[in-house]
């Protein structure tokens, strides 16, 4: 994770918790370069399969087909 303050890549996770809704994870991080703390939220990204046609188009997969 890149530090938003100094841009260093060396960050450490201090605390991880599931959010109140249960749909994301909240992480407190500490930068190894500038020693500042920041919070990140991780949410799952749902993507459905796509089919690539011969002409390069991408369409969503349809189970019924």
GROMACS .gro file of C-alpha atoms in nm:
model
   65
    1UNK     CA    1   0.000   0.000   0.000
    2UNK     CA    2   0.138   0.339  -0.098
    3UNK     CA    3   0.145   0.609   0.172
    4UNK     CA    4  -0.082   0.903   0.078
    5UNK     CA    5   0.148   1.149   0.260
    6UNK     CA    6   0.502   1.069   0.141
    7UNK     CA    7   0.446   0.804  -0.130
    8UNK     CA    8   0.657   0.535   0.041
    9UNK     CA    9   0.561   0.176  -0.032
   10UNK     CA   10   0.672   0.043   0.307
   11UNK     CA   11   0.351   0.043   0.517
   12UNK     CA   12   0.250  -0.179   0.806
   13UNK     CA   13  -0.099  -0.293   0.909
   14UNK     CA   14  -0.163  -0.200   1.272
   15UNK     CA   15  -0.528  -0.305   1.311
   16UNK     CA   16  -0.790  -0.483   1.096
   17UNK     CA   17  -1.164  -0.483   1.165
   18UNK     CA   18  -1.479  -0.575   0.980
   19UNK     CA   19  -1.695  -0.266   0.923
   20UNK     CA   20  -2.029  -0.215   1.095
   21UNK     CA   21  -2.222  -0.331   0.790
   22UNK     CA   22  -1.992  -0.629   0.741
   23UNK     CA   23  -1.937  -0.547   0.374
   24UNK     CA   24  -1.581  -0.411   0.401
   25UNK     CA   25  -1.261  -0.441   0.605
   26UNK     CA   26  -1.116  -0.134   0.776
   27UNK     CA   27  -0.737  -0.134   0.817
   28UNK     CA   28  -0.525   0.113   1.013
   29UNK     CA   29  -0.179   0.143   0.858
   30UNK     CA   30   0.145   0.308   0.959
   31UNK     CA   31   0.401   0.436   0.711
   32UNK     CA   32   0.759   0.323   0.763
   33UNK     CA   33   0.895   0.633   0.590
   34UNK     CA   34   0.715   0.926   0.755
   35UNK     CA   35   0.560   0.737   1.054
   36UNK     CA   36   0.211   0.879   0.982
   37UNK     CA   37  -0.104   0.670   1.016
   38UNK     CA   38  -0.391   0.634   0.772
   39UNK     CA   39  -0.701   0.421   0.720
   40UNK     CA   40  -0.793   0.206   0.421
   41UNK     CA   41  -1.121   0.031   0.343
   42UNK     CA   42  -1.123  -0.288   0.139
   43UNK     CA   43  -1.441  -0.393  -0.040
   44UNK     CA   44  -1.487  -0.696  -0.263
   45UNK     CA   45  -1.519  -0.618  -0.630
   46UNK     CA   46  -1.781  -0.834  -0.796
   47UNK     CA   47  -1.725  -0.898  -1.163
   48UNK     CA   48  -1.916  -1.145  -1.371
   49UNK     CA   49  -1.753  -1.351  -1.646
   50UNK     CA   50  -1.742  -1.197  -1.991
   51UNK     CA   51  -1.718  -1.361  -2.330
   52UNK     CA   52  -1.479  -1.217  -2.589
   53UNK     CA   53  -1.623  -1.249  -2.937
   54UNK     CA   54  -1.412  -1.300  -3.251
   55UNK     CA   55  -1.452  -0.935  -3.348
   56UNK     CA   56  -1.318  -0.822  -3.006
   57UNK     CA   57  -1.649  -0.728  -2.843
   58UNK     CA   58  -1.704  -0.828  -2.482
   59UNK     CA   59  -2.046  -0.936  -2.364
   60UNK     CA   60  -2.168  -1.072  -2.033
   61UNK     CA   61  -2.188  -1.448  -2.003
   62UNK     CA   62  -2.546  -1.579  -2.023
   63UNK     CA   63  -2.601  -1.918  -1.864
   64UNK     CA   64  -2.922  -1.973  -2.063
   65UNK     CA   65  -2.733  -1.970  -2.395
   0.00000   0.00000   0.00000
